[in-house]
Structures are given as C-alpha cells and as structure tokens.
Amino acid sequence: MISHSRRGVTGPQTPCAIVLGCSDSRAPAEIVFDQGLGDLFVIRVAGNIVAPSQVGSVEFAAERLGTRLVVVLGHTRCGAVTATLEDLQRPASNQSWNMSSIVSRIRPSVEGLLETELRHDHELLIDRAVRANVRASVNQLRHGSDVLELLIRRDGLRVVGAEYSLETGVVDFFD
Ligand SMILES: [Zn+2]
C-alpha cells in the first residue's frame, strides 16, 4: 500500500522548478519553498557552484522533464563563500584539492570585492559576495551550455538568482 504522501509520485516526475542550492543544512530548498515530493528538482552543492555535473543535471531536467524555471538559491552567511574570502585573504596551504575545486569556482566572482572599501566591513563583504556568487552561477547556466541557451532562446526557459535569508526566512529574487 502506498502512503498518502507518496500518491502521485510514482508516475513521471513533473517538477515546477529546478533549484541549484547550497548544501548548507539550514537551506533545504523544499522546506524553504514549502514544497513536497515531486515538486522541485534540486541540485545541492556547497556554494551553489556550477561545475559540469550541475550543468548536466539542469540540462536533464529542462530537456527531459520540460521544467521551465531554474532558480539559483544562495543564502546569507554562506560558509563556502566565507571560506573563499578567507582563503583569498590568508591562503591556506593545507586545503584539499577537492575543497580547492569549490573555492576556485567561487573566487572569480568575489575577489574584486576585496579591492573595494567592502574589505573593511566583514558582514557587508560576505553579503555582497553571496549575491555576486549567485549571479555568477546564473550567468554560467545562461551562457555555459548550448542546450540551455537554446531552451532559453526558443522555449522560454528562465534562469533566475535568489537569496534565502537565514535570519528572516524570506527569499529575495534578483530579477
Ligand atoms: Zn552556503
């Protein structure tokens, strides 16, 4: 017997959105957006970075499942973004290659901020860096895949950035 919560999820999945979110334990997309089984196609990775397997996952859901909305969901106080800023300020020699592969994908979008006055305001620096990192992931999804570019141009696929506030629980959509 299928329990109540599983009814309707044994057929083909038809998620209403694809979410690329951070692995942070305080930011699970389904709970943030109050969605249930089968509603969201979620990809989670520290720092909501875009690497080939993330692009491939988005391509799969957009192409095969027909989902037409992609949300890159960053969040306030992101540890991966904070670690990247710390690494830029005080490079750690003992960082594993695997963790470096995450930091190196966040670095290009945030390192310019350290050359501004923001470097004197730790909280504001992290805040701006989180948003810059979300925008970078949005741009990489919009322009880093022929499959997605075609779906955007021809089939109305939308890729948007958003930030979840751990403090208020509110999701701020950028555009
Ligand atoms: Zn995070």
CSV table of N, CA and C and ligand atoms in Angstrom, one decimal:
chain,number,residue,atom,x,y,z
A,1,MET,N,0.8,-1.2,0.0
A,1,MET,CA,0.0,0.0,0.0
A,1,MET,C,0.9,1.3,0.0
A,2,ILE,N,0.5,2.2,-0.8
A,2,ILE,CA,1.2,3.4,-1.0
A,2,ILE,C,0.7,4.5,0.0
A,3,SER,N,1.6,5.0,0.8
A,3,SER,CA,1.2,6.0,1.8
A,3,SER,C,0.7,7.3,1.1
A,4,HIS,N,-0.1,8.1,1.9
A,4,HIS,CA,-0.7,9.3,1.3
A,4,HIS,C,0.3,10.2,0.6
A,5,SER,N,1.4,10.4,1.3
A,5,SER,CA,2.4,11.4,0.8
A,5,SER,C,3.1,10.9,-0.5
A,6,ARG,N,3.0,9.6,-0.8
A,6,ARG,CA,3.6,9.0,-2.0
A,6,ARG,C,2.7,9.0,-3.2
A,7,ARG,N,1.4,9.2,-2.9
A,7,ARG,CA,0.4,9.1,-4.0
A,7,ARG,C,0.8,10.2,-5.0
A,8,GLY,N,0.8,9.9,-6.3
A,8,GLY,CA,1.1,10.9,-7.3
A,8,GLY,C,2.6,11.1,-7.6
A,9,VAL,N,3.4,10.4,-6.9
A,9,VAL,CA,4.9,10.5,-7.3
A,9,VAL,C,5.4,9.2,-7.9
A,10,THR,N,4.6,8.2,-8.2
A,10,THR,CA,5.1,7.0,-8.8
A,10,THR,C,5.0,7.1,-10.3
A,11,GLY,N,4.3,8.1,-10.9
A,11,GLY,CA,4.3,8.3,-12.3
A,11,GLY,C,5.6,9.2,-12.7
A,12,PRO,N,5.6,9.7,-14.0
A,12,PRO,CA,6.7,10.5,-14.4
A,12,PRO,C,6.8,11.8,-13.5
A,13,GLN,N,8.0,12.3,-13.2
A,13,GLN,CA,8.1,13.5,-12.4
A,13,GLN,C,7.9,14.7,-13.3
A,14,THR,N,7.2,15.7,-12.7
A,14,THR,CA,6.9,17.0,-13.4
A,14,THR,C,7.2,18.1,-12.5
A,15,PRO,N,8.5,18.3,-12.1
A,15,PRO,CA,8.8,19.4,-11.1
A,15,PRO,C,8.5,20.7,-11.7
A,16,CYS,N,8.0,21.7,-10.9
A,16,CYS,CA,7.7,23.0,-11.4
A,16,CYS,C,8.9,23.9,-11.5
A,17,ALA,N,10.0,23.5,-10.8
A,17,ALA,CA,11.2,24.3,-10.8
A,17,ALA,C,12.4,23.4,-10.6
A,18,ILE,N,13.6,23.9,-11.2
A,18,ILE,CA,14.9,23.3,-10.9
A,18,ILE,C,15.6,24.3,-10.0
A,19,VAL,N,16.1,23.8,-8.8
A,19,VAL,CA,16.8,24.6,-7.9
A,19,VAL,C,18.2,24.2,-7.7
A,20,LEU,N,19.1,25.1,-8.0
A,20,LEU,CA,20.5,24.8,-7.7
A,20,LEU,C,20.8,25.6,-6.4
A,21,GLY,N,20.9,24.8,-5.3
A,21,GLY,CA,21.1,25.5,-4.0
A,21,GLY,C,22.4,25.0,-3.3
A,22,CYS,N,22.7,25.7,-2.2
A,22,CYS,CA,23.8,25.3,-1.4
A,22,CYS,C,23.5,24.1,-0.5
A,23,SER,N,24.5,23.4,-0.1
A,23,SER,CA,24.3,22.2,0.7
A,23,SER,C,24.1,22.5,2.2
A,24,ASP,N,24.2,23.8,2.5
A,24,ASP,CA,24.1,24.2,3.9
A,24,ASP,C,22.8,23.6,4.6
A,25,SER,N,23.0,23.0,5.7
A,25,SER,CA,21.9,22.3,6.4
A,25,SER,C,20.7,23.2,6.8
A,26,ARG,N,21.0,24.5,6.7
A,26,ARG,CA,19.9,25.4,7.1
A,26,ARG,C,19.1,25.9,5.9
A,27,ALA,N,19.5,25.4,4.7
A,27,ALA,CA,18.8,26.0,3.5
A,27,ALA,C,18.3,24.9,2.5
A,28,PRO,N,17.5,23.9,3.0
A,28,PRO,CA,17.0,22.9,2.1
A,28,PRO,C,15.8,23.5,1.2
A,29,ALA,N,16.0,23.5,-0.1
A,29,ALA,CA,15.1,24.1,-1.0
A,29,ALA,C,13.6,23.7,-0.8
A,30,GLU,N,13.3,22.4,-0.5
A,30,GLU,CA,11.9,22.0,-0.4
A,30,GLU,C,11.3,22.7,0.8
A,31,ILE,N,12.0,22.8,1.9
A,31,ILE,CA,11.5,23.4,3.1
A,31,ILE,C,11.4,24.9,2.9
A,32,VAL,N,12.4,25.5,2.3
A,32,VAL,CA,12.4,27.0,2.1
A,32,VAL,C,11.2,27.4,1.3
A,33,PHE,N,10.9,26.6,0.2
A,33,PHE,CA,9.8,27.0,-0.7
A,33,PHE,C,8.5,26.3,-0.3
A,34,ASP,N,8.5,25.5,0.8
A,34,ASP,CA,7.3,24.8,1.3
A,34,ASP,C,6.7,23.9,0.2
A,35,GLN,N,7.6,23.1,-0.4
A,35,GLN,CA,7.2,22.1,-1.4
A,35,GLN,C,7.3,20.7,-1.0
A,36,GLY,N,6.6,19.8,-1.7
A,36,GLY,CA,6.6,18.4,-1.3
A,36,GLY,C,7.3,17.5,-2.3
A,37,LEU,N,7.0,16.2,-2.2
A,37,LEU,CA,7.6,15.2,-3.1
A,37,LEU,C,7.2,15.5,-4.5
A,38,GLY,N,8.2,15.5,-5.4
A,38,GLY,CA,7.9,15.7,-6.8
A,38,GLY,C,7.8,17.1,-7.3
A,39,ASP,N,7.9,18.1,-6.4
A,39,ASP,CA,7.6,19.5,-6.8
A,39,ASP,C,8.9,20.2,-7.3
A,40,LEU,N,10.0,19.8,-6.7
A,40,LEU,CA,11.3,20.5,-7.1
A,40,LEU,C,12.3,19.6,-7.5
A,41,PHE,N,13.1,19.9,-8.6
A,41,PHE,CA,14.2,19.1,-9.0
A,41,PHE,C,15.4,19.9,-8.4
A,42,VAL,N,16.0,19.3,-7.3
A,42,VAL,CA,17.0,20.0,-6.6
A,42,VAL,C,18.4,19.5,-6.7
A,43,ILE,N,19.3,20.4,-7.0
A,43,ILE,CA,20.8,20.1,-7.1
A,43,ILE,C,21.4,20.9,-5.9
A,44,ARG,N,22.1,20.2,-5.0
A,44,ARG,CA,22.7,20.9,-3.9
A,44,ARG,C,24.2,20.7,-3.9
A,45,VAL,N,25.0,21.7,-3.8
A,45,VAL,CA,26.4,21.6,-3.7
A,45,VAL,C,26.9,22.9,-2.9
A,46,ALA,N,28.0,22.7,-2.1
A,46,ALA,CA,28.5,23.8,-1.3
A,46,ALA,C,28.7,25.0,-2.2
A,47,GLY,N,28.2,26.1,-1.8
A,47,GLY,CA,28.4,27.4,-2.5
A,47,GLY,C,27.6,27.5,-3.8
A,48,ASN,N,26.6,26.6,-4.0
A,48,ASN,CA,25.8,26.6,-5.2
A,48,ASN,C,26.6,26.9,-6.5
A,49,ILE,N,27.7,26.2,-6.6
A,49,ILE,CA,28.6,26.5,-7.7
A,49,ILE,C,28.1,25.7,-8.9
A,50,VAL,N,28.6,26.1,-10.1
A,50,VAL,CA,28.3,25.5,-11.4
A,50,VAL,C,29.5,24.8,-11.9
A,51,ALA,N,29.5,23.5,-11.8
A,51,ALA,CA,30.5,22.6,-12.4
A,51,ALA,C,29.8,21.7,-13.4
A,52,PRO,N,30.5,21.0,-14.3
A,52,PRO,CA,29.8,20.2,-15.3
A,52,PRO,C,28.7,19.3,-14.9
A,53,SER,N,28.8,18.6,-13.7
A,53,SER,CA,27.7,17.8,-13.3
A,53,SER,C,26.5,18.6,-12.9
A,54,GLN,N,26.7,19.8,-12.4
A,54,GLN,CA,25.5,20.6,-12.1
A,54,GLN,C,24.8,21.1,-13.4
A,55,VAL,N,25.6,21.5,-14.4
A,55,VAL,CA,25.0,21.9,-15.7
A,55,VAL,C,24.3,20.7,-16.3
A,56,GLY,N,24.9,19.5,-16.3
A,56,GLY,CA,24.2,18.3,-16.8
A,56,GLY,C,22.9,18.0,-16.1
A,57,SER,N,22.9,18.2,-14.8
A,57,SER,CA,21.6,18.0,-14.1
A,57,SER,C,20.5,18.9,-14.5
A,58,VAL,N,20.9,20.2,-14.7
A,58,VAL,CA,19.9,21.2,-15.1
A,58,VAL,C,19.5,20.9,-16.5
A,59,GLU,N,20.4,20.5,-17.4
A,59,GLU,CA,20.1,20.2,-18.8
A,59,GLU,C,19.1,19.0,-18.8
A,60,PHE,N,19.3,18.0,-17.9
A,60,PHE,CA,18.4,16.8,-17.9
A,60,PHE,C,17.0,17.2,-17.5
A,61,ALA,N,16.9,18.0,-16.5
A,61,ALA,CA,15.5,18.4,-16.0
A,61,ALA,C,14.8,19.3,-17.0
A,62,ALA,N,15.6,20.2,-17.6
A,62,ALA,CA,15.0,21.2,-18.5
A,62,ALA,C,14.6,20.5,-19.8
A,63,GLU,N,15.5,19.6,-20.3
A,63,GLU,CA,15.2,19.0,-21.6
A,63,GLU,C,14.3,17.8,-21.5
A,64,ARG,N,14.5,16.9,-20.5
A,64,ARG,CA,13.7,15.7,-20.5
A,64,ARG,C,12.4,15.8,-19.7
A,65,LEU,N,12.4,16.7,-18.7
A,65,LEU,CA,11.2,16.8,-17.8
A,65,LEU,C,10.4,18.0,-18.2
A,66,GLY,N,11.0,18.9,-19.1
A,66,GLY,CA,10.3,20.1,-19.5
A,66,GLY,C,10.1,21.2,-18.5
A,67,THR,N,10.9,21.2,-17.4
A,67,THR,CA,10.8,22.2,-16.4
A,67,THR,C,11.3,23.5,-17.0
A,68,ARG,N,10.6,24.7,-16.8
A,68,ARG,CA,11.0,25.9,-17.5
A,68,ARG,C,11.5,27.0,-16.6
A,69,LEU,N,11.8,26.7,-15.3
A,69,LEU,CA,12.3,27.7,-14.4
A,69,LEU,C,13.5,27.1,-13.6
A,70,VAL,N,14.6,27.8,-13.7
A,70,VAL,CA,15.8,27.4,-12.9
A,70,VAL,C,16.0,28.5,-11.8
A,71,VAL,N,16.1,28.2,-10.6
A,71,VAL,CA,16.4,29.1,-9.5
A,71,VAL,C,17.8,28.8,-8.9
A,72,VAL,N,18.7,29.7,-9.0
A,72,VAL,CA,20.0,29.5,-8.2
A,72,VAL,C,19.7,30.2,-6.9
A,73,LEU,N,19.8,29.3,-5.8
A,73,LEU,CA,19.4,29.8,-4.5
A,73,LEU,C,20.6,29.8,-3.6
A,74,GLY,N,21.1,31.1,-3.4
A,74,GLY,CA,22.2,31.3,-2.4
A,74,GLY,C,21.5,31.6,-1.1
A,75,HIS,N,22.3,31.8,-0.1
A,75,HIS,CA,21.8,32.2,1.3
A,75,HIS,C,22.8,33.0,2.0
A,76,THR,N,22.2,33.8,3.0
A,76,THR,CA,23.1,34.6,3.8
A,76,THR,C,24.0,33.8,4.6
A,77,ARG,N,25.1,34.3,5.0
A,77,ARG,CA,26.1,33.6,5.9
A,77,ARG,C,26.7,32.3,5.3
A,78,CYS,N,26.8,32.3,3.9
A,78,CYS,CA,27.2,31.1,3.3
A,78,CYS,C,28.7,30.7,3.7
A,79,GLY,N,28.8,29.5,4.2
A,79,GLY,CA,30.2,29.1,4.6
A,79,GLY,C,31.2,28.9,3.5
A,80,ALA,N,30.7,28.5,2.4
A,80,ALA,CA,31.6,28.3,1.2
A,80,ALA,C,32.1,29.6,0.7
A,81,VAL,N,31.2,30.6,0.7
A,81,VAL,CA,31.6,31.9,0.2
A,81,VAL,C,32.6,32.6,1.2
A,82,THR,N,32.2,32.4,2.5
A,82,THR,CA,33.1,32.9,3.6
A,82,THR,C,34.5,32.3,3.5
A,83,ALA,N,34.5,31.0,3.3
A,83,ALA,CA,35.8,30.3,3.2
A,83,ALA,C,36.6,30.8,2.1
A,84,THR,N,36.0,31.1,1.0
A,84,THR,CA,36.7,31.6,-0.2
A,84,THR,C,37.3,32.9,0.1
A,85,LEU,N,36.5,33.8,0.7
A,85,LEU,CA,37.1,35.1,1.1
A,85,LEU,C,38.2,35.0,2.0
A,86,GLU,N,38.1,34.1,3.0
A,86,GLU,CA,39.2,33.9,3.9
A,86,GLU,C,40.5,33.3,3.2
A,87,ASP,N,40.2,32.4,2.3
A,87,ASP,CA,41.3,31.9,1.5
A,87,ASP,C,42.1,32.9,0.7
A,88,LEU,N,41.3,33.9,0.2
A,88,LEU,CA,41.9,35.0,-0.6
A,88,LEU,C,42.7,35.9,0.3
A,89,GLN,N,42.2,36.1,1.5
A,89,GLN,CA,42.9,37.0,2.4
A,89,GLN,C,44.1,36.3,3.1
A,90,ARG,N,43.9,35.0,3.4
A,90,ARG,CA,45.0,34.3,4.1
A,90,ARG,C,45.1,32.9,3.5
A,91,PRO,N,45.7,32.7,2.3
A,91,PRO,CA,45.7,31.4,1.6
A,91,PRO,C,46.2,30.3,2.5
A,92,ALA,N,45.4,29.2,2.6
A,92,ALA,CA,45.7,28.1,3.4
A,92,ALA,C,46.4,27.0,2.6
A,93,SER,N,47.5,26.6,3.0
A,93,SER,CA,48.3,25.6,2.2
A,93,SER,C,47.8,24.2,2.4
A,94,ASN,N,47.0,24.0,3.4
A,94,ASN,CA,46.6,22.6,3.7
A,94,ASN,C,45.2,22.2,3.1
A,95,GLN,N,44.7,23.1,2.3
A,95,GLN,CA,43.3,22.9,1.7
A,95,GLN,C,43.4,21.7,0.7
A,96,SER,N,42.5,20.8,0.8
A,96,SER,CA,42.5,19.6,-0.1
A,96,SER,C,42.2,20.1,-1.5
A,97,TRP,N,42.6,19.3,-2.5
A,97,TRP,CA,42.3,19.6,-3.9
A,97,TRP,C,40.8,19.7,-4.1
A,98,ASN,N,40.1,18.8,-3.5
A,98,ASN,CA,38.6,18.8,-3.7
A,98,ASN,C,38.0,20.0,-3.2
A,99,MET,N,38.4,20.5,-2.0
A,99,MET,CA,37.8,21.7,-1.5
A,99,MET,C,38.3,22.9,-2.3
A,100,SER,N,39.5,22.9,-2.8
A,100,SER,CA,40.0,23.9,-3.6
A,100,SER,C,39.2,24.1,-4.9
A,101,SER,N,38.7,22.9,-5.4
A,101,SER,CA,37.9,23.0,-6.6
A,101,SER,C,36.6,23.8,-6.5
A,102,ILE,N,36.1,23.8,-5.2
A,102,ILE,CA,34.9,24.6,-4.9
A,102,ILE,C,35.3,26.1,-4.8
A,103,VAL,N,36.3,26.3,-4.0
A,103,VAL,CA,36.8,27.7,-3.7
A,103,VAL,C,37.2,28.4,-5.1
A,104,SER,N,37.8,27.6,-5.9
A,104,SER,CA,38.3,28.2,-7.2
A,104,SER,C,37.2,28.6,-8.1
A,105,ARG,N,36.0,28.0,-7.9
A,105,ARG,CA,34.8,28.4,-8.7
A,105,ARG,C,34.1,29.6,-8.2
A,106,ILE,N,34.3,29.8,-6.9
A,106,ILE,CA,33.6,31.0,-6.2
A,106,ILE,C,34.5,32.2,-6.4
A,107,ARG,N,35.9,32.0,-6.3
A,107,ARG,CA,36.8,33.1,-6.3
A,107,ARG,C,36.7,34.2,-7.4
A,108,PRO,N,36.5,33.8,-8.7
A,108,PRO,CA,36.4,34.9,-9.7
A,108,PRO,C,35.3,35.9,-9.4
A,109,SER,N,34.2,35.5,-8.9
A,109,SER,CA,33.1,36.5,-8.7
A,109,SER,C,33.2,37.3,-7.4
A,110,VAL,N,34.1,36.9,-6.5
A,110,VAL,CA,34.2,37.7,-5.2
A,110,VAL,C,35.5,38.4,-5.0
A,111,GLU,N,36.6,38.0,-5.7
A,111,GLU,CA,37.9,38.6,-5.4
A,111,GLU,C,38.0,40.1,-5.7
A,112,GLY,N,37.2,40.6,-6.7
A,112,GLY,CA,37.2,42.0,-6.9
A,112,GLY,C,36.6,42.8,-5.8
A,113,LEU,N,35.8,42.2,-5.0
A,113,LEU,CA,35.2,42.9,-3.8
A,113,LEU,C,36.2,43.3,-2.8
A,114,LEU,N,37.3,42.5,-2.7
A,114,LEU,CA,38.4,42.7,-1.7
A,114,LEU,C,39.2,43.9,-2.1
A,115,GLU,N,39.0,44.4,-3.3
A,115,GLU,CA,39.8,45.6,-3.7
A,115,GLU,C,38.9,46.9,-3.5
A,116,THR,N,37.8,46.7,-2.9
A,116,THR,CA,36.9,47.9,-2.6
A,116,THR,C,36.9,48.1,-1.1
A,117,GLU,N,36.1,49.2,-0.7
A,117,GLU,CA,36.0,49.5,0.7
A,117,GLU,C,35.3,48.4,1.5
A,118,LEU,N,34.7,47.5,0.8
A,118,LEU,CA,34.0,46.4,1.5
A,118,LEU,C,34.9,45.6,2.3
A,119,ARG,N,36.2,45.6,2.0
A,119,ARG,CA,37.1,44.7,2.7
A,119,ARG,C,37.2,45.1,4.2
A,120,HIS,N,36.8,46.3,4.5
A,120,HIS,CA,36.8,46.8,5.9
A,120,HIS,C,35.5,46.4,6.7
A,121,ASP,N,34.5,45.9,6.0
A,121,ASP,CA,33.3,45.6,6.6
A,121,ASP,C,32.9,44.1,6.4
A,122,HIS,N,33.3,43.3,7.3
A,122,HIS,CA,33.2,41.8,7.1
A,122,HIS,C,31.8,41.3,6.8
A,123,GLU,N,30.8,41.8,7.5
A,123,GLU,CA,29.4,41.4,7.3
A,123,GLU,C,28.9,41.7,5.9
A,124,LEU,N,29.2,43.0,5.6
A,124,LEU,CA,28.7,43.5,4.3
A,124,LEU,C,29.5,42.8,3.1
A,125,LEU,N,30.7,42.6,3.4
A,125,LEU,CA,31.6,41.9,2.3
A,125,LEU,C,31.0,40.5,2.0
A,126,ILE,N,30.6,39.7,3.1
A,126,ILE,CA,30.1,38.4,2.8
A,126,ILE,C,28.7,38.5,2.1
A,127,ASP,N,27.9,39.5,2.6
A,127,ASP,CA,26.6,39.7,2.0
A,127,ASP,C,26.7,40.0,0.5
A,128,ARG,N,27.6,40.9,0.1
A,128,ARG,CA,27.8,41.2,-1.3
A,128,ARG,C,28.4,40.0,-2.1
A,129,ALA,N,29.3,39.3,-1.4
A,129,ALA,CA,29.9,38.2,-2.1
A,129,ALA,C,28.9,37.0,-2.4
A,130,VAL,N,28.0,36.8,-1.4
A,130,VAL,CA,27.0,35.8,-1.7
A,130,VAL,C,26.2,36.1,-2.9
A,131,ARG,N,25.8,37.4,-3.0
A,131,ARG,CA,25.0,37.8,-4.2
A,131,ARG,C,25.8,37.7,-5.5
A,132,ALA,N,27.0,38.1,-5.4
A,132,ALA,CA,27.9,38.1,-6.6
A,132,ALA,C,28.1,36.6,-7.1
A,133,ASN,N,28.2,35.7,-6.1
A,133,ASN,CA,28.4,34.3,-6.4
A,133,ASN,C,27.1,33.7,-7.0
A,134,VAL,N,26.0,34.1,-6.6
A,134,VAL,CA,24.7,33.6,-7.2
A,134,VAL,C,24.6,34.1,-8.6
A,135,ARG,N,24.9,35.4,-8.8
A,135,ARG,CA,24.8,36.0,-10.2
A,135,ARG,C,25.8,35.3,-11.1
A,136,ALA,N,27.0,34.9,-10.6
A,136,ALA,CA,28.0,34.2,-11.4
A,136,ALA,C,27.4,32.9,-11.8
A,137,SER,N,26.8,32.2,-10.9
A,137,SER,CA,26.2,30.8,-11.2
A,137,SER,C,25.1,31.0,-12.3
A,138,VAL,N,24.3,32.0,-12.1
A,138,VAL,CA,23.2,32.3,-13.1
A,138,VAL,C,23.8,32.5,-14.5
A,139,ASN,N,24.8,33.3,-14.5
A,139,ASN,CA,25.4,33.6,-15.8
A,139,ASN,C,26.0,32.4,-16.5
A,140,GLN,N,26.6,31.5,-15.6
A,140,GLN,CA,27.3,30.3,-16.1
A,140,GLN,C,26.2,29.3,-16.7
A,141,LEU,N,25.0,29.3,-16.0
A,141,LEU,CA,24.0,28.4,-16.5
A,141,LEU,C,23.3,29.0,-17.8
A,142,ARG,N,23.3,30.4,-17.8
A,142,ARG,CA,22.7,31.0,-19.0
A,142,ARG,C,23.5,30.9,-20.3
A,143,HIS,N,24.9,30.9,-20.0
A,143,HIS,CA,25.8,31.0,-21.2
A,143,HIS,C,26.8,29.9,-21.3
A,144,GLY,N,26.7,28.9,-20.4
A,144,GLY,CA,27.8,27.9,-20.4
A,144,GLY,C,27.3,26.6,-20.9
A,145,SER,N,26.1,26.6,-21.6
A,145,SER,CA,25.6,25.3,-22.1
A,145,SER,C,24.8,25.6,-23.4
A,146,ASP,N,25.2,24.9,-24.5
A,146,ASP,CA,24.4,25.1,-25.7
A,146,ASP,C,23.0,24.7,-25.6
A,147,VAL,N,22.8,23.6,-24.8
A,147,VAL,CA,21.4,23.0,-24.6
A,147,VAL,C,20.5,24.1,-23.9
A,148,LEU,N,21.1,24.6,-22.8
A,148,LEU,CA,20.3,25.6,-22.1
A,148,LEU,C,20.1,26.9,-22.8
A,149,GLU,N,21.1,27.3,-23.6
A,149,GLU,CA,21.0,28.6,-24.4
A,149,GLU,C,19.9,28.4,-25.4
A,150,LEU,N,19.8,27.3,-26.0
A,150,LEU,CA,18.7,27.0,-27.0
A,150,LEU,C,17.3,27.0,-26.3
A,151,LEU,N,17.2,26.4,-25.1
A,151,LEU,CA,16.0,26.3,-24.4
A,151,LEU,C,15.5,27.7,-24.0
A,152,ILE,N,16.5,28.5,-23.6
A,152,ILE,CA,16.2,29.9,-23.2
A,152,ILE,C,15.7,30.7,-24.4
A,153,ARG,N,16.4,30.6,-25.5
A,153,ARG,CA,16.0,31.4,-26.7
A,153,ARG,C,14.7,30.9,-27.4
A,154,ARG,N,14.5,29.6,-27.4
A,154,ARG,CA,13.4,29.0,-28.2
A,154,ARG,C,12.2,28.7,-27.3
A,155,ASP,N,12.4,28.2,-26.1
A,155,ASP,CA,11.3,27.6,-25.3
A,155,ASP,C,11.0,28.3,-24.0
A,156,GLY,N,11.6,29.5,-23.9
A,156,GLY,CA,11.2,30.3,-22.7
A,156,GLY,C,11.7,29.8,-21.4
A,157,LEU,N,12.8,29.1,-21.4
A,157,LEU,CA,13.5,28.7,-20.1
A,157,LEU,C,14.0,29.9,-19.4
A,158,ARG,N,13.7,30.0,-18.1
A,158,ARG,CA,14.2,31.2,-17.3
A,158,ARG,C,15.2,30.7,-16.3
A,159,VAL,N,16.3,31.5,-16.1
A,159,VAL,CA,17.3,31.2,-15.1
A,159,VAL,C,17.3,32.4,-14.2
A,160,VAL,N,17.0,32.3,-12.9
A,160,VAL,CA,17.0,33.5,-12.1
A,160,VAL,C,17.8,33.2,-10.8
A,161,GLY,N,18.3,34.3,-10.2
A,161,GLY,CA,19.0,34.2,-9.0
A,161,GLY,C,18.2,34.6,-7.8
A,162,ALA,N,18.4,34.0,-6.6
A,162,ALA,CA,17.7,34.4,-5.4
A,162,ALA,C,18.6,34.1,-4.2
A,163,GLU,N,18.2,34.9,-3.1
A,163,GLU,CA,19.0,34.7,-1.9
A,163,GLU,C,18.0,34.4,-0.7
A,164,TYR,N,18.3,33.3,0.0
A,164,TYR,CA,17.4,33.0,1.2
A,164,TYR,C,18.1,33.6,2.4
A,165,SER,N,17.3,34.3,3.2
A,165,SER,CA,17.8,34.9,4.4
A,165,SER,C,17.6,33.9,5.6
A,166,LEU,N,18.7,33.5,6.2
A,166,LEU,CA,18.6,32.6,7.3
A,166,LEU,C,18.0,33.4,8.5
A,167,GLU,N,18.1,34.7,8.5
A,167,GLU,CA,17.6,35.5,9.6
A,167,GLU,C,16.1,35.7,9.6
A,168,THR,N,15.6,35.9,8.3
A,168,THR,CA,14.1,36.2,8.2
A,168,THR,C,13.3,35.1,7.6
A,169,GLY,N,14.0,34.2,6.9
A,169,GLY,CA,13.2,33.1,6.1
A,169,GLY,C,12.7,33.6,4.8
A,170,VAL,N,13.0,34.9,4.4
A,170,VAL,CA,12.5,35.4,3.2
A,170,VAL,C,13.4,35.1,2.0
A,171,VAL,N,12.9,34.8,0.9
A,171,VAL,CA,13.7,34.6,-0.3
A,171,VAL,C,13.6,35.8,-1.2
A,172,ASP,N,14.7,36.4,-1.5
A,172,ASP,CA,14.7,37.7,-2.3
A,172,ASP,C,15.2,37.2,-3.8
A,173,PHE,N,14.2,37.4,-4.7
A,173,PHE,CA,14.5,37.1,-6.1
A,173,PHE,C,15.2,38.3,-6.8
A,174,PHE,N,16.3,38.1,-7.5
A,174,PHE,CA,17.1,39.2,-8.0
A,174,PHE,C,16.4,39.9,-9.3
A,175,ASP,N,15.7,39.0,-10.1
A,175,ASP,CA,15.1,39.6,-11.3
A,175,ASP,C,13.9,38.8,-11.7
B,1,ZN,ZN,26.2,28.0,1.6
